[in-house]
Amino acid sequence: MFSSALRSLTGAPRRWAGAALVGLPLLAAPVAAQGPPVGRPPGAPGGGPPGGMPPGAMRPDSATLQSQAIRVFLDCQGRIRGCDRDFIVTDVNFVNWMRDRFDADVQILVSGLTNGGGGTENTITFIGRRAFEGMADTLVLNTLPNDPDDRIRRELARVFKLGLTRYVARSPIASRVQVAYIAPFGRPTQQQASAADLKDKWNLWTYTTNMNAFVRAEDRQQSVNASLSLSANRATEKWKMNFSLSGNINEQRFEIPPTATRPAFTVTNEQRTYNATSLIVRSLSSHWSAGLKLGAGYSDFLNQDLALRAQPAIEYNLFPWTEQTRRQLTFLYNVGPNYYDYQRTTVFDRDTETRFSQQATASYVARQSWGSSNVSLDWLNYLHDFNRHALTLSGNVDLRLGRGFSLNIGGSAARINDQIYLPRAGNTEEEILLQRQALETGFRITTNIGIRYTFGSIYNTIVNQRFSSLGSSGGRFAFFFF
């Protein structure tokens, strides 16, 4: 089931009269050429076909009118399911679609978060620019996890039309646009029911299963990878509960041919990981939350036959949670015991041990018209020895710096001194090459940077999918030189 609710940027609901705007299909589209526009006599510029012009022929001013339509830039933050640009451009054809926000009159900013049902809460913000500077509206569209992509993209297009109506009404083509209402025949006007008012046999619980298997075989090497996960989730305004089970098996076999000094032999690498986790969170206010994290696991990579954790936690968000789709600045603290049963004796001569640890995380997330960013700083240490700690700074920034120019920077840097699980015997050459187990290290750094610049036509309206299976530049016919 889809629902949409109009809100201001502060999160407060904005009420429009009538039931047409609440959970009912609404259409905004150019009026078909069935006579002169309002206020124009037949034969006048933009009116009915002048004498001698065959029916259906393009009016002399049609190109001029289209050029006067508002300019819109679609900005889907992240991987928004159903945000099919080609479909949107084709379906919402009463505006001019731009490839850069600096050329747009309206920027449509779409961001999504997973909702309690396992679907997505899409927050769609219409940001006025240029002549519409200062105008802004927000619509919210909720989807279910099993909704087909086609239905989601049609609902997104419908909401885009609804939100753009306010801006189109102030444009030169306003007289050629109408809004249609599809009434629920035989039913009285009703307001949208909230999830709490519905009778749900599942009591707001959603369950997800995921199973994957990958097999590759050649003469001298074979690999098998299999994974299984089960999860149960429930979310209300006050409570959030997540429970999950997962397992992964990765097995590789290599046949090494003989040489003059040694016979042939076979190398086998097997890695297994199993996890059970749960998270229970209680909303205390518009800023504070408290929760409990529980976990159990098995990991060949981390030298653990069994790991058990219990971590009470508390979190504070500097911004109200009603603004969570646009910005978050959170501070999370958790502390509790950890029990480890190791596969091999550790460098600290332990086969089993129980250690208390604490963790503090500061995280900032922003999704704005200029782009998106997320930065986090994480500190972890064991309470029995503060020298056993890890400090990690990570983040990603996607900036639109100018017309056609964008910059993406991401990465992480960690100071690592908490590897109490490392085996005392060390790692063999085979284990190092196959990355069978974690290696001792004092730091870990990952980086990425990307620059993109696009120039040329500012319009992004034409859709042509011919030969699309070859890629945008016919990549499947590329030639390679060595």
Short mmCIF file of C-alpha atoms in Angstrom, two decimals:
data_model
loop_
_atom_site.label_atom_id
_atom_site.label_comp_id
_atom_site.label_asym_id
_atom_site.label_seq_id
_atom_site.Cartn_x
_atom_site.Cartn_y
_atom_site.Cartn_z
CA MET A 1 0.00 0.00 0.00
CA PHE A 2 1.24 3.43 -0.87
CA SER A 3 0.64 6.58 1.13
CA SER A 4 1.72 10.15 0.72
CA ALA A 5 1.58 13.03 3.14
CA LEU A 6 2.60 16.62 2.44
CA ARG A 7 4.92 18.13 4.99
CA SER A 8 6.93 21.28 5.31
CA LEU A 9 10.71 21.11 5.61
CA THR A 10 10.40 21.29 9.38
CA GLY A 11 8.46 18.03 9.35
CA ALA A 12 5.12 19.52 10.39
CA PRO A 13 2.21 18.20 8.30
CA ARG A 14 0.70 20.63 5.83
CA ARG A 15 -3.02 19.97 5.33
CA TRP A 16 -4.74 20.50 2.00
CA ALA A 17 -8.48 20.55 1.74
CA GLY A 18 -10.19 17.46 0.32
CA ALA A 19 -9.35 13.78 0.26
CA ALA A 20 -7.82 13.90 -3.20
CA LEU A 21 -4.36 14.46 -1.78
CA VAL A 22 -4.41 11.66 0.78
CA GLY A 23 -3.59 8.19 -0.49
CA LEU A 24 -5.55 8.57 -3.72
CA PRO A 25 -4.23 8.67 -7.28
CA LEU A 26 -3.76 12.23 -8.47
CA LEU A 27 -2.72 13.21 -11.98
CA ALA A 28 -1.15 16.40 -13.29
CA ALA A 29 -0.61 16.33 -17.03
CA PRO A 30 -0.86 18.59 -20.08
CA VAL A 31 -4.36 18.96 -21.41
CA ALA A 32 -4.90 17.28 -24.75
CA ALA A 33 -5.41 19.58 -27.73
CA GLN A 34 -9.20 19.68 -27.73
CA GLY A 35 -9.80 23.36 -28.33
CA PRO A 36 -8.31 26.70 -27.42
CA PRO A 37 -6.77 27.25 -24.03
CA VAL A 38 -8.68 29.28 -21.51
CA GLY A 39 -8.65 32.98 -22.35
CA ARG A 40 -7.51 32.57 -25.97
CA PRO A 41 -9.83 32.73 -28.97
CA PRO A 42 -9.51 30.16 -31.73
CA GLY A 43 -6.92 31.16 -34.30
CA ALA A 44 -5.01 33.31 -31.83
CA PRO A 45 -1.43 32.36 -30.95
CA GLY A 46 -1.64 29.19 -28.92
CA GLY A 47 -5.33 28.78 -29.78
CA GLY A 48 -7.07 26.23 -32.01
CA PRO A 49 -5.67 25.27 -35.41
CA PRO A 50 -5.79 28.27 -37.74
CA GLY A 51 -7.65 28.03 -40.98
CA GLY A 52 -6.11 25.68 -43.50
CA MET A 53 -4.00 23.81 -40.90
CA PRO A 54 -4.87 20.11 -40.81
CA PRO A 55 -6.25 18.73 -37.54
CA GLY A 56 -3.54 17.45 -35.19
CA ALA A 57 -0.79 19.57 -36.79
CA MET A 58 1.66 21.21 -34.41
CA ARG A 59 0.70 24.72 -33.43
CA PRO A 60 3.11 27.47 -34.37
CA ASP A 61 3.85 28.29 -30.72
CA SER A 62 4.16 24.72 -29.36
CA ALA A 63 7.97 24.82 -29.29
CA THR A 64 7.88 28.22 -27.63
CA LEU A 65 5.45 27.00 -24.97
CA GLN A 66 7.59 23.96 -24.20
CA SER A 67 10.67 26.14 -23.82
CA GLN A 68 8.74 28.21 -21.27
CA ALA A 69 7.92 25.16 -19.15
CA ILE A 70 9.66 25.02 -15.79
CA ARG A 71 13.08 23.38 -15.61
CA VAL A 72 13.41 20.45 -13.19
CA PHE A 73 16.41 18.52 -11.91
CA LEU A 74 15.82 15.03 -10.46
CA ASP A 75 18.23 14.20 -7.63
CA CYS A 76 17.87 10.64 -6.31
CA GLN A 77 20.19 10.32 -3.30
CA GLY A 78 21.60 6.80 -3.13
CA ARG A 79 20.00 3.78 -4.72
CA ILE A 80 16.31 4.70 -4.61
CA ARG A 81 14.26 1.77 -5.85
CA GLY A 82 11.93 2.78 -8.67
CA CYS A 83 13.75 6.04 -9.41
CA ASP A 84 13.83 5.26 -13.14
CA ARG A 85 14.97 8.47 -14.82
CA ASP A 86 13.97 7.41 -18.34
CA PHE A 87 10.46 6.51 -17.22
CA ILE A 88 10.05 9.70 -15.17
CA VAL A 89 11.23 11.92 -18.04
CA THR A 90 8.81 10.22 -20.42
CA ASP A 91 5.82 10.18 -18.06
CA VAL A 92 6.19 13.66 -16.54
CA ASN A 93 6.40 15.49 -19.87
CA PHE A 94 5.04 18.91 -18.98
CA VAL A 95 8.39 20.15 -17.62
CA ASN A 96 11.89 20.44 -19.06
CA TRP A 97 14.30 18.02 -17.38
CA MET A 98 17.79 19.37 -16.69
CA ARG A 99 21.00 17.41 -16.22
CA ASP A 100 22.34 19.91 -13.66
CA ARG A 101 20.67 21.54 -10.65
CA PHE A 102 22.25 24.92 -11.45
CA ASP A 103 20.05 25.17 -14.56
CA ALA A 104 16.83 24.10 -12.80
CA ASP A 105 13.87 26.08 -11.46
CA VAL A 106 12.92 23.18 -9.17
CA GLN A 107 15.15 20.50 -7.69
CA ILE A 108 13.43 17.24 -6.69
CA LEU A 109 15.50 15.68 -3.90
CA VAL A 110 14.59 12.03 -3.18
CA SER A 111 16.06 10.22 -0.18
CA GLY A 112 15.00 6.90 1.30
CA LEU A 113 15.14 5.05 4.61
CA THR A 114 13.96 1.54 5.44
CA ASN A 115 10.55 1.64 7.13
CA GLY A 116 9.14 -0.72 9.73
CA GLY A 117 7.58 -2.99 7.12
CA GLY A 118 10.88 -3.64 5.35
CA GLY A 119 9.97 -1.30 2.51
CA THR A 120 11.17 2.25 1.97
CA GLU A 121 10.04 5.63 3.24
CA ASN A 122 10.88 7.97 0.37
CA THR A 123 11.11 11.62 1.36
CA ILE A 124 10.61 13.78 -1.74
CA THR A 125 11.56 17.43 -1.30
CA PHE A 126 10.73 20.05 -3.93
CA ILE A 127 13.25 22.89 -3.64
CA GLY A 128 12.53 26.09 -5.53
CA ARG A 129 15.43 27.78 -7.27
CA ARG A 130 15.87 30.94 -9.35
CA ALA A 131 12.39 32.50 -9.72
CA PHE A 132 11.00 30.05 -7.13
CA GLU A 133 13.70 30.68 -4.54
CA GLY A 134 12.29 30.21 -1.02
CA MET A 135 9.50 27.85 -2.09
CA ALA A 136 9.79 24.28 -0.77
CA ASP A 137 7.52 21.35 -0.05
CA THR A 138 8.00 17.77 1.10
CA LEU A 139 6.02 14.65 0.22
CA VAL A 140 6.46 11.22 1.78
CA LEU A 141 5.83 7.97 -0.12
CA ASN A 142 5.92 4.62 1.70
CA THR A 143 6.39 1.36 -0.20
CA LEU A 144 6.32 -2.31 0.74
CA PRO A 145 9.29 -4.66 0.16
CA ASN A 146 7.31 -6.83 -2.29
CA ASP A 147 5.93 -3.96 -4.38
CA PRO A 148 7.04 -4.38 -8.02
CA ASP A 149 9.44 -1.81 -9.44
CA ASP A 150 6.94 -0.70 -12.07
CA ARG A 151 4.36 0.21 -9.44
CA ILE A 152 6.90 2.10 -7.37
CA ARG A 153 8.14 4.16 -10.30
CA ARG A 154 4.55 5.01 -11.30
CA GLU A 155 3.80 6.13 -7.76
CA LEU A 156 6.97 8.24 -7.72
CA ALA A 157 5.92 9.84 -11.01
CA ARG A 158 2.46 10.53 -9.58
CA VAL A 159 3.94 12.21 -6.51
CA PHE A 160 6.32 14.23 -8.67
CA LYS A 161 3.34 15.51 -10.69
CA LEU A 162 1.50 16.39 -7.52
CA GLY A 163 4.42 18.30 -6.03
CA LEU A 164 5.23 20.13 -9.26
CA THR A 165 1.68 21.43 -9.66
CA ARG A 166 2.38 24.38 -7.35
CA TYR A 167 5.28 25.52 -9.51
CA VAL A 168 3.67 24.83 -12.88
CA ALA A 169 0.70 26.95 -11.78
CA ARG A 170 3.05 29.94 -11.80
CA SER A 171 4.52 29.21 -15.24
CA PRO A 172 3.43 30.30 -18.75
CA ILE A 173 2.03 26.82 -19.50
CA ALA A 174 -0.32 26.84 -16.50
CA SER A 175 -3.38 27.24 -18.77
CA ARG A 176 -2.53 23.95 -20.48
CA VAL A 177 -2.34 21.83 -17.32
CA GLN A 178 -5.19 20.29 -15.38
CA VAL A 179 -5.44 18.27 -12.17
CA ALA A 180 -7.75 15.24 -12.21
CA TYR A 181 -9.23 13.52 -9.15
CA ILE A 182 -10.16 9.81 -9.19
CA ALA A 183 -12.95 9.52 -6.65
CA PRO A 184 -13.55 6.37 -4.56
CA PHE A 185 -17.05 5.70 -5.97
CA GLY A 186 -19.58 4.64 -3.41
CA ARG A 187 -17.35 5.42 -0.46
CA PRO A 188 -17.37 8.45 1.79
CA THR A 189 -14.28 10.60 1.96
CA GLN A 190 -11.87 9.13 4.47
CA GLN A 191 -8.60 10.19 5.92
CA GLN A 192 -5.62 7.90 5.59
CA ALA A 193 -5.41 5.37 8.39
CA SER A 194 -2.20 5.09 10.31
CA ALA A 195 -0.50 1.76 10.86
CA ALA A 196 -1.59 1.78 14.50
CA ASP A 197 -5.28 1.95 13.47
CA LEU A 198 -5.13 -1.04 11.11
CA LYS A 199 -5.89 -4.63 12.07
CA ASP A 200 -2.71 -6.46 11.16
CA LYS A 201 -2.52 -10.23 11.65
CA TRP A 202 1.27 -9.94 11.64
CA ASN A 203 1.22 -7.27 14.38
CA LEU A 204 3.63 -5.10 12.33
CA TRP A 205 6.27 -7.85 12.12
CA THR A 206 8.07 -8.40 8.81
CA TYR A 207 10.20 -11.42 7.97
CA THR A 208 12.89 -11.74 5.33
CA THR A 209 14.81 -14.77 4.06
CA ASN A 210 17.75 -14.61 1.70
CA MET A 211 19.69 -17.54 0.26
CA ASN A 212 22.53 -17.39 -2.27
CA ALA A 213 24.85 -19.97 -3.80
CA PHE A 214 27.76 -19.51 -6.20
CA VAL A 215 29.77 -22.31 -7.81
CA ARG A 216 32.71 -22.00 -10.20
CA ALA A 217 34.73 -24.94 -11.54
CA GLU A 218 37.76 -25.21 -13.80
CA ASP A 219 40.41 -27.86 -14.41
CA ARG A 220 42.71 -26.69 -11.63
CA GLN A 221 40.52 -24.60 -9.36
CA GLN A 222 37.05 -24.74 -7.87
CA SER A 223 35.18 -22.39 -5.56
CA VAL A 224 31.87 -22.60 -3.72
CA ASN A 225 30.19 -19.81 -1.80
CA ALA A 226 26.87 -20.18 0.00
CA SER A 227 25.03 -17.83 2.33
CA LEU A 228 21.74 -17.87 4.21
CA SER A 229 20.10 -15.15 6.28
CA LEU A 230 16.84 -14.86 8.20
CA SER A 231 15.52 -11.69 9.82
CA ALA A 232 12.50 -10.48 11.74
CA ASN A 233 11.80 -6.77 12.24
CA ARG A 234 9.15 -4.69 13.94
CA ALA A 235 8.99 -0.90 14.16
CA THR A 236 6.55 1.48 15.80
CA GLU A 237 6.90 5.10 16.89
CA LYS A 238 8.15 3.93 20.30
CA TRP A 239 9.87 0.60 19.64
CA LYS A 240 12.29 -0.88 17.12
CA MET A 241 13.19 -4.58 17.20
CA ASN A 242 15.53 -6.41 14.80
CA PHE A 243 16.50 -10.09 15.01
CA SER A 244 18.69 -11.87 12.46
CA LEU A 245 20.49 -15.15 11.76
CA SER A 246 23.12 -15.45 9.05
CA GLY A 247 25.74 -17.88 7.83
CA ASN A 248 28.34 -17.89 5.09
CA ILE A 249 30.60 -20.68 3.81
CA ASN A 250 33.39 -19.98 1.34
CA GLU A 251 35.44 -22.92 0.07
CA GLN A 252 38.24 -22.81 -2.53
CA ARG A 253 40.42 -25.58 -3.95
CA PHE A 254 43.56 -25.11 -6.06
CA GLU A 255 45.57 -27.85 -7.77
CA ILE A 256 49.24 -26.87 -8.00
CA PRO A 257 51.07 -28.64 -10.87
CA PRO A 258 54.37 -30.45 -10.23
CA THR A 259 57.80 -28.97 -10.88
CA ALA A 260 61.27 -30.45 -11.17
CA THR A 261 61.81 -30.12 -7.40
CA ARG A 262 58.42 -31.10 -5.94
CA PRO A 263 55.30 -33.13 -6.77
CA ALA A 264 51.82 -31.78 -7.44
CA PHE A 265 49.70 -30.86 -4.44
CA THR A 266 46.30 -29.39 -3.59
CA VAL A 267 45.57 -26.27 -1.53
CA THR A 268 42.18 -25.99 0.16
CA ASN A 269 40.83 -22.87 1.82
CA GLU A 270 37.63 -22.92 3.87
CA GLN A 271 36.17 -19.98 5.75
CA ARG A 272 32.95 -20.07 7.75
CA THR A 273 31.06 -17.30 9.51
CA TYR A 274 27.83 -17.61 11.52
CA ASN A 275 26.08 -14.80 13.37
CA ALA A 276 22.97 -14.24 15.46
CA THR A 277 22.16 -10.64 16.42
CA SER A 278 19.33 -8.74 18.02
CA LEU A 279 18.64 -5.07 18.62
CA ILE A 280 15.89 -3.62 20.81
CA VAL A 281 15.46 0.17 20.88
CA ARG A 282 13.06 2.37 22.86
CA SER A 283 12.39 5.96 21.75
CA LEU A 284 12.58 8.18 24.83
CA SER A 285 11.99 11.58 23.21
CA SER A 286 12.44 13.41 19.91
CA HIS A 287 16.21 13.28 20.53
CA TRP A 288 17.00 10.41 22.95
CA SER A 289 16.87 6.63 22.46
CA ALA A 290 17.95 3.65 24.58
CA GLY A 291 18.61 0.12 23.44
CA LEU A 292 20.22 -3.28 23.91
CA LYS A 293 22.47 -5.10 21.43
CA LEU A 294 22.98 -8.86 21.76
CA GLY A 295 25.13 -11.06 19.55
CA ALA A 296 26.59 -14.52 19.12
CA GLY A 297 28.98 -15.61 16.40
CA TYR A 298 31.50 -18.03 14.93
CA SER A 299 34.35 -16.87 12.66
CA ASP A 300 37.35 -18.70 11.19
CA PHE A 301 38.78 -15.36 10.08
CA LEU A 302 38.71 -13.98 13.65
CA ASN A 303 39.92 -17.24 15.30
CA GLN A 304 36.64 -17.58 17.24
CA ASP A 305 34.70 -20.78 17.87
CA LEU A 306 32.21 -18.73 19.87
CA ALA A 307 31.77 -15.02 20.59
CA LEU A 308 28.99 -13.71 22.86
CA ARG A 309 28.20 -10.03 23.41
CA ALA A 310 25.68 -7.99 25.43
CA GLN A 311 25.80 -4.21 24.99
CA PRO A 312 23.30 -1.78 26.57
CA ALA A 313 23.39 1.48 24.60
CA ILE A 314 22.08 5.03 24.58
CA GLU A 315 21.89 7.47 21.66
CA TYR A 316 21.32 11.21 21.26
CA ASN A 317 20.46 12.96 18.00
CA LEU A 318 21.19 16.68 17.92
CA PHE A 319 18.38 17.13 15.38
CA PRO A 320 14.82 15.91 15.91
CA TRP A 321 14.23 12.46 14.42
CA THR A 322 11.49 13.96 12.24
CA GLU A 323 14.35 15.34 10.11
CA GLN A 324 16.11 11.97 9.80
CA THR A 325 15.84 11.73 6.01
CA ARG A 326 17.65 15.07 5.53
CA ARG A 327 20.16 15.25 8.38
CA GLN A 328 21.35 13.40 11.49
CA LEU A 329 24.05 14.12 14.05
CA THR A 330 24.06 11.22 16.50
CA PHE A 331 26.17 10.26 19.51
CA LEU A 332 25.98 6.58 20.49
CA TYR A 333 27.53 4.91 23.55
CA ASN A 334 27.43 1.24 24.48
CA VAL A 335 29.24 -0.85 27.11
CA GLY A 336 29.08 -4.49 28.18
CA PRO A 337 30.73 -7.92 28.43
CA ASN A 338 32.23 -10.04 25.63
CA TYR A 339 32.96 -13.77 25.92
CA TYR A 340 35.37 -15.45 23.47
CA ASP A 341 36.19 -19.13 22.92
CA TYR A 342 39.16 -19.26 20.54
CA GLN A 343 40.08 -21.88 17.94
CA ARG A 344 43.80 -21.48 18.66
CA THR A 345 45.60 -20.07 21.69
CA THR A 346 45.97 -16.31 21.34
CA VAL A 347 49.08 -14.15 21.61
CA PHE A 348 48.00 -13.42 25.21
CA ASP A 349 47.94 -17.19 26.03
CA ARG A 350 44.15 -17.32 26.20
CA ASP A 351 41.91 -20.14 25.02
CA THR A 352 38.81 -18.46 26.47
CA GLU A 353 38.24 -15.11 28.12
CA THR A 354 35.56 -12.62 29.18
CA ARG A 355 36.31 -8.94 28.64
CA PHE A 356 34.23 -5.80 29.06
CA SER A 357 34.43 -3.21 26.31
CA GLN A 358 32.99 0.22 25.62
CA GLN A 359 32.33 1.97 22.34
CA ALA A 360 31.46 5.58 21.47
CA THR A 361 30.42 6.69 17.98
CA ALA A 362 29.69 10.17 16.60
CA SER A 363 28.05 10.18 13.19
CA TYR A 364 26.83 12.92 10.86
CA VAL A 365 24.60 12.29 7.83
CA ALA A 366 23.31 15.01 5.49
CA ARG A 367 21.30 14.84 2.28
CA GLN A 368 20.96 18.33 0.87
CA SER A 369 20.56 20.04 -2.49
CA TRP A 370 24.35 20.41 -2.79
CA GLY A 371 24.90 16.67 -2.44
CA SER A 372 25.29 14.21 0.42
CA SER A 373 27.79 13.44 3.15
CA ASN A 374 28.33 11.00 5.98
CA VAL A 375 31.15 11.11 8.50
CA SER A 376 31.67 8.99 11.61
CA LEU A 377 34.27 8.75 14.37
CA ASP A 378 34.35 5.52 16.36
CA TRP A 379 36.29 4.67 19.53
CA LEU A 380 36.44 1.19 21.07
CA ASN A 381 38.52 -0.10 23.98
CA TYR A 382 38.60 -3.01 26.43
CA LEU A 383 38.17 -1.93 30.03
CA HIS A 384 40.79 -4.34 31.47
CA ASP A 385 43.51 -2.67 29.37
CA PHE A 386 42.95 0.74 27.78
CA ASN A 387 45.89 0.10 25.46
CA ARG A 388 43.66 -2.44 23.68
CA HIS A 389 41.72 0.04 21.60
CA ALA A 390 40.72 1.05 18.07
CA LEU A 391 39.98 4.49 16.66
CA THR A 392 38.32 4.76 13.24
CA LEU A 393 37.43 7.80 11.16
CA SER A 394 35.39 7.13 8.03
CA GLY A 395 33.22 9.10 5.67
CA ASN A 396 32.07 9.92 2.20
CA VAL A 397 31.23 13.27 0.62
CA ASP A 398 29.52 13.76 -2.75
CA LEU A 399 29.65 17.45 -3.66
CA ARG A 400 28.14 19.23 -6.65
CA LEU A 401 30.57 22.12 -6.86
CA GLY A 402 29.37 23.81 -10.01
CA ARG A 403 27.53 23.43 -13.26
CA GLY A 404 28.34 19.91 -14.48
CA PHE A 405 31.15 19.41 -11.93
CA SER A 406 30.96 16.99 -9.00
CA LEU A 407 33.52 15.62 -6.56
CA ASN A 408 33.31 12.39 -4.55
CA ILE A 409 35.74 11.67 -1.73
CA GLY A 410 35.54 8.72 0.64
CA GLY A 411 37.59 6.43 2.79
CA SER A 412 38.53 5.45 6.31
CA ALA A 413 41.56 5.51 8.58
CA ALA A 414 41.88 3.33 11.66
CA ARG A 415 44.41 3.03 14.48
CA ILE A 416 44.17 -0.63 15.49
CA ASN A 417 45.39 -2.12 18.76
CA ASP A 418 42.49 -4.33 19.83
CA GLN A 419 43.30 -7.64 18.09
CA ILE A 420 43.23 -9.82 21.21
CA TYR A 421 42.03 -12.74 19.05
CA LEU A 422 45.26 -13.22 17.02
CA PRO A 423 46.72 -16.76 17.29
CA ARG A 424 50.00 -17.14 19.18
CA ALA A 425 51.45 -19.46 16.53
CA GLY A 426 51.10 -16.79 13.85
CA ASN A 427 50.08 -17.44 10.25
CA THR A 428 51.60 -19.70 7.64
CA GLU A 429 52.48 -18.45 4.15
CA GLU A 430 49.46 -20.31 2.83
CA GLU A 431 47.11 -18.63 5.33
CA ILE A 432 48.54 -15.20 4.50
CA LEU A 433 48.20 -15.65 0.74
CA LEU A 434 44.66 -17.05 1.01
CA GLN A 435 43.65 -14.41 3.61
CA ARG A 436 42.35 -17.24 5.75
CA GLN A 437 42.74 -15.34 9.02
CA ALA A 438 43.18 -11.75 10.12
CA LEU A 439 46.77 -10.50 10.22
CA GLU A 440 48.37 -8.34 12.89
CA THR A 441 48.33 -4.66 11.94
CA GLY A 442 48.58 -1.29 13.62
CA PHE A 443 46.56 0.64 11.08
CA ARG A 444 44.15 0.26 8.20
CA ILE A 445 43.56 2.91 5.50
CA THR A 446 41.16 2.90 2.57
CA THR A 447 40.61 5.82 0.19
CA ASN A 448 38.70 6.68 -2.94
CA ILE A 449 38.32 9.89 -4.93
CA GLY A 450 36.37 10.61 -8.06
CA ILE A 451 35.83 13.67 -10.23
CA ARG A 452 33.11 14.01 -12.83
CA TYR A 453 32.55 16.81 -15.28
CA THR A 454 29.73 16.93 -17.82
CA PHE A 455 29.20 19.62 -20.42
CA GLY A 456 27.04 20.19 -23.47
CA SER A 457 23.26 20.42 -23.73
CA ILE A 458 21.55 21.34 -20.46
CA TYR A 459 18.39 19.43 -21.41
CA ASN A 460 17.77 15.86 -20.35
CA THR A 461 14.36 15.15 -21.88
CA ILE A 462 14.94 12.80 -24.80
CA VAL A 463 14.80 9.06 -24.07
CA ASN A 464 16.26 6.64 -26.62
CA GLN A 465 16.89 3.05 -25.47
CA ARG A 466 17.99 1.58 -28.81
CA PHE A 467 21.01 -0.76 -28.54
CA SER A 468 21.05 -0.14 -24.77
CA SER A 469 22.23 -3.72 -24.15
CA LEU A 470 25.66 -2.67 -25.46
CA GLY A 471 26.08 0.04 -22.85
CA SER A 472 26.04 3.80 -23.31
CA SER A 473 29.10 3.71 -25.58
CA GLY A 474 28.82 0.26 -27.15
CA GLY A 475 31.17 -1.16 -24.52
CA ARG A 476 30.63 -4.79 -25.51
CA PHE A 477 32.35 -4.06 -28.83
CA ALA A 478 35.37 -2.34 -27.26
CA PHE A 479 38.89 -3.17 -28.41
CA PHE A 480 41.74 -3.71 -25.98
CA PHE A 481 45.44 -3.23 -26.73
CA PHE A 482 48.28 -4.65 -24.67
#
